[in-house]
CSV table of C-alpha atoms in Angstrom, one decimal:
chain,number,residue,atom,x,y,z
A,20,UNK,CA,-0.1,0.0,0.0
A,21,UNK,CA,1.3,3.5,-0.8
A,22,UNK,CA,-0.7,6.3,0.6
A,23,UNK,CA,1.9,8.8,-0.6
A,24,UNK,CA,2.3,8.4,-4.2
A,25,UNK,CA,4.8,9.8,-6.6
A,26,UNK,CA,3.7,11.6,-9.8
A,27,UNK,CA,5.2,11.4,-13.3
A,28,UNK,CA,4.1,12.5,-16.7
A,29,UNK,CA,4.2,10.1,-19.4
A,30,UNK,CA,4.4,11.6,-23.1
A,31,UNK,CA,4.3,8.6,-25.0
A,32,UNK,CA,5.7,8.5,-28.5
A,33,UNK,CA,7.2,11.6,-30.0
A,34,UNK,CA,4.9,12.8,-33.1
A,35,UNK,CA,6.5,14.8,-35.9
A,36,UNK,CA,3.2,16.8,-36.2
A,37,UNK,CA,2.9,17.4,-32.4
A,38,UNK,CA,4.0,20.6,-30.8
A,39,UNK,CA,7.4,20.3,-28.9
A,40,UNK,CA,6.6,19.3,-25.3
A,41,UNK,CA,9.5,21.3,-23.8
A,42,UNK,CA,7.0,23.7,-22.2
A,43,UNK,CA,4.7,21.1,-20.8
A,44,UNK,CA,7.9,19.2,-19.3
A,45,UNK,CA,9.0,22.4,-17.8
A,46,UNK,CA,5.7,23.2,-16.2
A,47,UNK,CA,5.8,19.7,-14.8
A,48,UNK,CA,9.1,20.3,-13.2
A,49,UNK,CA,7.9,23.5,-11.7
A,50,UNK,CA,4.8,21.8,-10.3
A,51,UNK,CA,6.7,19.3,-8.6
A,52,UNK,CA,6.3,16.3,-10.7
A,53,UNK,CA,8.9,13.6,-10.1
A,54,UNK,CA,9.6,12.4,-13.8
A,55,UNK,CA,8.8,12.6,-17.4
A,56,UNK,CA,8.9,9.4,-19.5
A,57,UNK,CA,9.0,8.9,-23.2
A,58,UNK,CA,8.3,5.7,-25.5
A,59,UNK,CA,9.1,3.9,-28.6
A,60,UNK,CA,7.4,1.5,-31.0
A,61,UNK,CA,8.5,1.6,-34.5
A,62,UNK,CA,8.4,5.4,-35.2
A,63,UNK,CA,10.3,7.9,-32.8
A,64,UNK,CA,12.9,6.4,-30.5
A,65,UNK,CA,12.7,6.9,-26.7
A,66,UNK,CA,16.1,8.4,-26.0
A,67,UNK,CA,16.4,11.5,-28.3
A,68,UNK,CA,13.2,13.4,-26.8
A,69,UNK,CA,14.7,12.7,-23.4
A,70,UNK,CA,17.9,14.4,-24.3
A,71,UNK,CA,16.0,17.3,-25.7
A,72,UNK,CA,13.9,17.6,-22.6
A,73,UNK,CA,16.9,17.0,-20.2
A,74,UNK,CA,18.8,19.9,-21.7
A,75,UNK,CA,16.0,22.2,-20.9
A,76,UNK,CA,15.3,21.0,-17.4
A,77,UNK,CA,17.5,20.6,-14.3
A,78,UNK,CA,15.7,18.6,-11.7
A,79,UNK,CA,12.8,16.3,-13.1
A,80,UNK,CA,13.9,12.7,-13.7
A,81,UNK,CA,13.9,11.3,-17.2
A,82,UNK,CA,12.5,7.8,-17.9
A,83,UNK,CA,12.2,5.6,-21.0
A,84,UNK,CA,8.7,3.6,-21.0
A,85,UNK,CA,10.2,1.5,-22.5
A,86,UNK,CA,13.3,1.3,-24.7
A,87,UNK,CA,13.1,-2.0,-26.6
A,88,UNK,CA,15.6,-4.8,-26.1
A,89,UNK,CA,15.6,-5.7,-29.7
A,90,UNK,CA,16.3,-2.1,-30.9
A,91,UNK,CA,19.9,-2.2,-29.5
A,92,UNK,CA,22.6,-4.5,-28.3
A,93,UNK,CA,22.9,-4.4,-24.4
A,94,UNK,CA,26.4,-2.5,-24.9
A,95,UNK,CA,24.5,0.0,-27.1
A,96,UNK,CA,21.8,0.8,-24.6
A,97,UNK,CA,24.2,0.9,-21.7
A,98,UNK,CA,26.5,3.4,-23.6
A,99,UNK,CA,23.4,5.5,-24.4
A,100,UNK,CA,22.2,5.4,-20.8
A,101,UNK,CA,25.6,6.2,-19.4
A,102,UNK,CA,25.9,9.2,-21.7
A,103,UNK,CA,22.3,10.6,-21.2
A,104,UNK,CA,22.8,10.0,-17.5
A,105,UNK,CA,26.0,12.0,-17.4
A,106,UNK,CA,24.7,14.8,-19.5
A,107,UNK,CA,21.6,15.2,-17.1
A,108,UNK,CA,23.3,15.0,-13.8
A,109,UNK,CA,22.2,11.6,-13.0
A,110,UNK,CA,18.4,11.8,-13.8
A,111,UNK,CA,18.0,8.8,-16.1
A,112,UNK,CA,15.5,6.0,-15.2
A,113,UNK,CA,16.1,3.3,-17.8
A,114,UNK,CA,12.9,1.4,-18.5
A,115,UNK,CA,13.2,-1.5,-21.1
A,116,UNK,CA,11.1,-4.3,-22.3
A,117,UNK,CA,10.9,-7.1,-24.6
A,118,UNK,CA,8.1,-5.7,-26.8
A,119,UNK,CA,6.1,-8.3,-28.7
A,120,UNK,CA,6.9,-10.8,-31.6
A,121,UNK,CA,5.1,-8.5,-34.3
A,122,UNK,CA,7.5,-5.7,-33.7
A,123,UNK,CA,10.5,-7.7,-32.7
A,124,UNK,CA,10.4,-10.1,-35.6
A,125,UNK,CA,8.6,-7.7,-38.1
A,126,UNK,CA,10.3,-4.4,-37.5
A,127,UNK,CA,13.8,-5.5,-35.9
A,128,UNK,CA,14.2,-8.8,-37.8
A,129,UNK,CA,15.1,-10.5,-34.4
A,130,UNK,CA,13.9,-13.8,-33.0
A,131,UNK,CA,11.4,-13.3,-30.0
A,132,UNK,CA,11.9,-16.6,-28.4
A,133,UNK,CA,12.7,-16.8,-24.7
A,134,UNK,CA,12.1,-13.0,-23.7
A,135,UNK,CA,12.5,-13.6,-19.8
A,136,UNK,CA,15.9,-15.2,-20.3
A,137,UNK,CA,16.9,-12.5,-22.7
A,138,UNK,CA,15.8,-9.7,-20.6
A,139,UNK,CA,17.7,-11.3,-17.6
A,140,UNK,CA,20.9,-11.6,-19.8
A,141,UNK,CA,20.5,-8.0,-21.3
A,142,UNK,CA,20.2,-6.3,-17.8
A,143,UNK,CA,23.2,-8.3,-16.4
A,144,UNK,CA,25.5,-7.1,-19.4
A,145,UNK,CA,24.4,-3.4,-19.0
A,146,UNK,CA,25.2,-3.6,-15.1
A,147,UNK,CA,28.6,-5.3,-15.8
A,148,UNK,CA,29.4,-2.5,-18.2
A,149,UNK,CA,28.5,0.4,-15.9
A,150,UNK,CA,30.4,-1.1,-13.0
A,151,UNK,CA,33.6,-1.3,-15.1
A,152,UNK,CA,35.1,-3.8,-12.6
A,153,UNK,CA,36.7,-5.8,-15.4
A,154,UNK,CA,36.4,-6.3,-19.4
A,155,UNK,CA,33.1,-7.5,-20.0
A,156,UNK,CA,32.4,-11.2,-20.8
A,157,UNK,CA,29.2,-13.1,-21.2
A,158,UNK,CA,28.6,-16.8,-21.7
A,159,UNK,CA,24.9,-16.4,-22.2
A,160,UNK,CA,23.2,-17.8,-25.5
A,161,UNK,CA,21.5,-14.6,-26.4
A,162,UNK,CA,24.3,-11.8,-26.3
A,163,UNK,CA,27.7,-13.7,-26.1
A,164,UNK,CA,30.5,-11.5,-25.7
A,165,UNK,CA,33.1,-11.5,-27.2
A,166,UNK,CA,31.5,-13.2,-30.2
A,167,UNK,CA,32.6,-16.8,-30.3
A,168,UNK,CA,35.1,-17.6,-33.2
A,169,UNK,CA,35.8,-14.1,-34.2
A,170,UNK,CA,38.7,-11.6,-33.3
A,171,UNK,CA,36.8,-9.8,-30.7
A,172,UNK,CA,38.3,-9.4,-27.2
A,173,UNK,CA,36.7,-8.4,-23.9
A,174,UNK,CA,36.5,-4.6,-23.4
A,175,UNK,CA,35.8,-2.3,-20.7
A,176,UNK,CA,33.8,1.0,-21.0
A,177,UNK,CA,36.2,3.9,-21.8
A,178,UNK,CA,34.0,6.5,-19.9
A,179,UNK,CA,33.5,6.1,-16.2
A,180,UNK,CA,29.7,6.4,-15.6
A,181,UNK,CA,28.3,9.1,-13.4
A,182,UNK,CA,26.4,6.4,-11.7
A,183,UNK,CA,27.4,2.6,-11.9
A,184,UNK,CA,23.8,1.8,-10.6
A,185,UNK,CA,21.4,3.6,-13.2
A,186,UNK,CA,18.0,2.5,-12.1
A,187,UNK,CA,16.4,-0.2,-14.3
A,188,UNK,CA,12.6,-0.8,-14.7
A,189,UNK,CA,11.1,-3.5,-16.7
A,190,UNK,CA,7.9,-3.1,-18.9
A,191,UNK,CA,6.2,-6.2,-18.0
A,192,UNK,CA,2.6,-7.7,-18.3
A,193,UNK,CA,2.7,-11.6,-17.4
A,194,UNK,CA,3.2,-12.7,-13.9
A,195,UNK,CA,6.5,-14.3,-14.7
A,196,UNK,CA,8.1,-11.0,-16.1
A,197,UNK,CA,6.7,-9.0,-13.4
A,198,UNK,CA,8.4,-11.6,-11.0
A,199,UNK,CA,11.6,-11.1,-12.9
A,200,UNK,CA,11.3,-7.3,-12.5
A,201,UNK,CA,10.9,-7.6,-8.8
A,202,UNK,CA,13.9,-9.9,-8.7
A,203,UNK,CA,16.4,-7.9,-10.9
A,204,UNK,CA,15.2,-4.4,-11.3
A,205,UNK,CA,14.3,-1.2,-9.3
A,206,UNK,CA,10.9,-0.9,-10.7
A,207,UNK,CA,8.0,-2.2,-12.8
A,208,UNK,CA,6.2,-0.3,-15.6
A,209,UNK,CA,2.8,-1.8,-16.0
A,210,UNK,CA,0.7,-0.6,-18.9
A,211,UNK,CA,-2.7,-1.5,-18.0
A,212,UNK,CA,-3.3,-1.3,-14.1
A,213,UNK,CA,-6.7,-2.2,-12.5
A,214,UNK,CA,-5.9,-1.2,-8.9
A,215,UNK,CA,-8.6,-3.3,-7.4
A,216,UNK,CA,-7.2,-6.4,-9.1
A,217,UNK,CA,-3.5,-5.8,-8.9
A,218,UNK,CA,-2.8,-8.1,-5.7
A,219,UNK,CA,-4.9,-11.0,-7.1
A,220,UNK,CA,-3.1,-10.8,-10.4
A,221,UNK,CA,0.4,-10.0,-9.3
A,222,UNK,CA,0.6,-10.4,-5.4
A,223,UNK,CA,2.8,-13.5,-5.7
A,224,UNK,CA,5.0,-12.1,-8.4
A,225,UNK,CA,5.6,-8.9,-6.3
A,226,UNK,CA,6.2,-10.9,-3.1
A,227,UNK,CA,9.9,-10.9,-3.4
A,228,UNK,CA,10.3,-7.2,-4.2
A,229,UNK,CA,12.5,-5.2,-2.0
A,230,UNK,CA,11.0,-2.3,0.1
A,231,UNK,CA,11.9,0.6,-2.3
A,232,UNK,CA,10.7,-1.3,-5.3
A,233,UNK,CA,8.8,1.3,-7.5
A,234,UNK,CA,5.5,0.2,-9.3
A,235,UNK,CA,5.2,2.9,-11.7
A,236,UNK,CA,1.9,2.6,-13.4
A,237,UNK,CA,0.9,4.4,-16.6
A,238,UNK,CA,-2.7,5.6,-16.4
A,239,UNK,CA,-4.8,7.6,-18.8
A,240,UNK,CA,-5.9,10.9,-17.1
A,241,UNK,CA,-8.4,13.3,-18.2
A,242,UNK,CA,-10.0,16.1,-16.2
A,243,UNK,CA,-13.2,16.9,-17.8
A,244,UNK,CA,-17.1,17.2,-16.9
A,245,UNK,CA,-17.8,14.8,-19.9
A,246,UNK,CA,-17.2,11.4,-18.4
A,247,UNK,CA,-18.8,9.7,-21.2
A,248,UNK,CA,-16.5,11.4,-23.8
A,249,UNK,CA,-13.5,10.6,-21.6
A,250,UNK,CA,-14.3,6.8,-21.1
A,251,UNK,CA,-14.8,6.5,-25.0
A,252,UNK,CA,-11.4,7.9,-25.3
A,253,UNK,CA,-9.9,5.1,-23.0
A,254,UNK,CA,-11.9,2.8,-25.0
A,255,UNK,CA,-10.4,3.9,-28.4
A,256,UNK,CA,-7.1,3.1,-26.7
A,257,UNK,CA,-8.1,-0.4,-25.6
A,258,UNK,CA,-9.7,-1.3,-28.9
A,259,UNK,CA,-6.3,-0.7,-30.7
A,260,UNK,CA,-4.3,-2.6,-28.0
A,261,UNK,CA,-6.6,-5.5,-27.4
A,262,UNK,CA,-7.5,-5.8,-31.1
A,263,UNK,CA,-4.5,-4.8,-33.1
A,264,UNK,CA,-1.4,-4.6,-31.1
A,265,UNK,CA,-0.3,-8.1,-31.3
A,266,UNK,CA,-0.7,-11.4,-33.3
A,267,UNK,CA,-4.0,-13.1,-33.4
A,268,UNK,CA,-2.4,-16.2,-31.6
A,269,UNK,CA,0.0,-14.0,-29.3
A,270,UNK,CA,-1.3,-10.7,-27.9
A,271,UNK,CA,0.0,-9.9,-24.5
A,272,UNK,CA,-2.3,-7.0,-24.1
A,273,UNK,CA,-5.3,-9.2,-24.7
A,274,UNK,CA,-3.9,-11.6,-22.3
A,275,UNK,CA,-3.7,-9.0,-19.4
A,276,UNK,CA,-7.2,-7.9,-20.0
A,277,UNK,CA,-8.3,-11.6,-19.9
A,278,UNK,CA,-6.4,-12.0,-16.3
A,279,UNK,CA,-8.4,-8.9,-15.3
A,280,UNK,CA,-11.6,-11.0,-15.5
A,281,UNK,CA,-12.5,-9.9,-19.1
A,282,UNK,CA,-11.2,-12.8,-21.1
A,283,UNK,CA,-14.4,-13.4,-23.0
A,284,UNK,CA,-14.6,-9.8,-23.9
A,285,UNK,CA,-11.0,-9.6,-25.0
A,286,UNK,CA,-11.6,-12.5,-27.2
A,287,UNK,CA,-14.6,-10.9,-29.0
A,288,UNK,CA,-12.9,-7.4,-29.1
A,289,UNK,CA,-9.8,-8.9,-30.9
A,290,UNK,CA,-12.0,-11.2,-33.1
A,291,UNK,CA,-14.2,-8.1,-34.2
A,292,UNK,CA,-11.2,-5.9,-34.7
A,293,UNK,CA,-9.2,-8.3,-36.8
A,294,UNK,CA,-12.3,-9.0,-39.1
A,295,UNK,CA,-12.4,-5.1,-39.7
A,296,UNK,CA,-15.4,-4.5,-37.6
A,297,UNK,CA,-13.7,-1.9,-35.4
A,298,UNK,CA,-16.7,0.1,-34.3
A,299,UNK,CA,-18.2,-3.1,-32.8
A,300,UNK,CA,-15.0,-3.9,-31.2
A,301,UNK,CA,-15.1,-0.6,-29.5
A,302,UNK,CA,-18.5,-1.0,-28.4
A,303,UNK,CA,-17.6,-4.4,-26.7
A,304,UNK,CA,-15.1,-2.6,-24.5
A,305,UNK,CA,-16.8,-2.8,-21.0
A,306,UNK,CA,-17.2,0.7,-19.4
A,307,UNK,CA,-16.2,-0.9,-16.1
A,308,UNK,CA,-12.8,-1.8,-17.5
A,309,UNK,CA,-12.1,1.5,-19.2
A,310,UNK,CA,-13.1,3.3,-15.8
A,311,UNK,CA,-11.0,0.7,-13.9
A,312,UNK,CA,-7.6,1.4,-15.5
A,313,UNK,CA,-8.0,5.2,-15.9
A,314,UNK,CA,-8.6,8.4,-13.8
A,315,UNK,CA,-11.1,10.4,-15.8
A,316,UNK,CA,-14.1,12.9,-15.0
A,317,UNK,CA,-14.3,16.1,-12.9
A,318,UNK,CA,-11.7,16.6,-10.1
A,319,UNK,CA,-14.4,15.3,-7.3
A,320,UNK,CA,-14.7,12.0,-9.2
A,321,UNK,CA,-11.0,11.6,-9.9
A,322,UNK,CA,-10.2,12.2,-6.1
A,323,UNK,CA,-12.7,9.4,-5.2
A,324,UNK,CA,-11.2,7.3,-7.9
A,325,UNK,CA,-7.7,7.7,-6.5
A,326,UNK,CA,-8.7,5.6,-3.4
A,327,UNK,CA,-8.1,2.3,-4.9
A,328,UNK,CA,-5.0,3.5,-6.3
A,329,UNK,CA,-3.6,4.5,-3.0
A,330,UNK,CA,-4.7,1.2,-1.5
A,331,UNK,CA,-2.8,-0.8,-4.1
A,332,UNK,CA,0.9,-1.7,-4.5
A,333,UNK,CA,1.2,1.2,-7.0
A,334,UNK,CA,3.8,3.6,-5.7
A,335,UNK,CA,4.1,6.1,-8.7
A,336,UNK,CA,1.2,7.3,-11.0
A,337,UNK,CA,2.6,8.2,-14.7
A,338,UNK,CA,-0.3,10.1,-16.1
A,339,UNK,CA,-1.0,10.2,-19.8
A,340,UNK,CA,-3.1,12.7,-21.2
A,341,UNK,CA,-2.5,16.3,-19.6
A,342,UNK,CA,-1.3,18.5,-22.3
A,343,UNK,CA,-1.6,22.0,-20.6
A,344,UNK,CA,-0.3,23.5,-17.3
A,345,UNK,CA,-3.7,24.0,-15.7
A,346,UNK,CA,-4.4,20.3,-16.1
A,347,UNK,CA,-1.2,19.3,-14.7
A,348,UNK,CA,-1.7,21.5,-11.6
A,349,UNK,CA,-5.1,20.0,-11.1
A,350,UNK,CA,-3.8,16.4,-11.2
A,351,UNK,CA,-0.8,17.4,-9.0
A,352,UNK,CA,-3.3,18.8,-6.6
A,353,UNK,CA,-5.5,15.7,-6.5
A,354,UNK,CA,-2.6,13.4,-6.4
A,355,UNK,CA,-0.1,15.0,-4.0
A,356,UNK,CA,-2.4,17.0,-2.1
């Protein structure tokens, strides 16, 4: 239980047509937000916008939510993280995740097999690189260092990191992956969180987490008197993720909705979406589900809806949706008091 929640701003993907979010990030910093986060899929990368915002701020922490493992080798991510952490005075929170087979195999041309083992190996290599205790070697099957049979030799990072323990967060949805985050990472980045159900879904997986483990939940947040329109906005997002963000036979987002108790609905939504009946898929999203994973409505309603979040294992709310300083201030006052 976390009565005192931290508050972050999740900007999602950088969009070419969108306004520069520097002013919004600076407002979040002035208002006491703890962190700002960026994302990547198969468009903009996560690190470049963070460097841009980090150069224009001085205190707010800078998180990737999430950097995809298959986009870079462990060494490349470790170097990027070390550099950005230096340039921003030790403000980086490195969120990484395995993504899904459609992106990993379709965009990066890499095999998706054994994502948990790959994640563990990836994080171990990055930490070896940052510690600089000796030239880096790795005998694991996914990222062998040096490459067997070649001319490579073990190397040690030239630049001494500002921090040898850059915080690592895992984007995870399945119970085994969440348990891995609790074991090896400083935090977990859940995409969909139903606070009333998190103990039932992940209590066992989180049992081994250390006391300062950060459960940084992404939550769509809209301050508005039009609750119906806000819930429809959440349902539009869920329609895409449940219906189209994954293969028919392997959709992690649909799986997590099923574990929330909506398996029949998730199956129907995906079937409708993949058959081109997207409006019917949208209509099949239960209002209860959309409301349970979001914070929408007028301030009084959001204040009431915050109660289950405060009673849950969530320690950090990463709000998605606010795009002006007035809304940021309202959300700040509701969450931080």
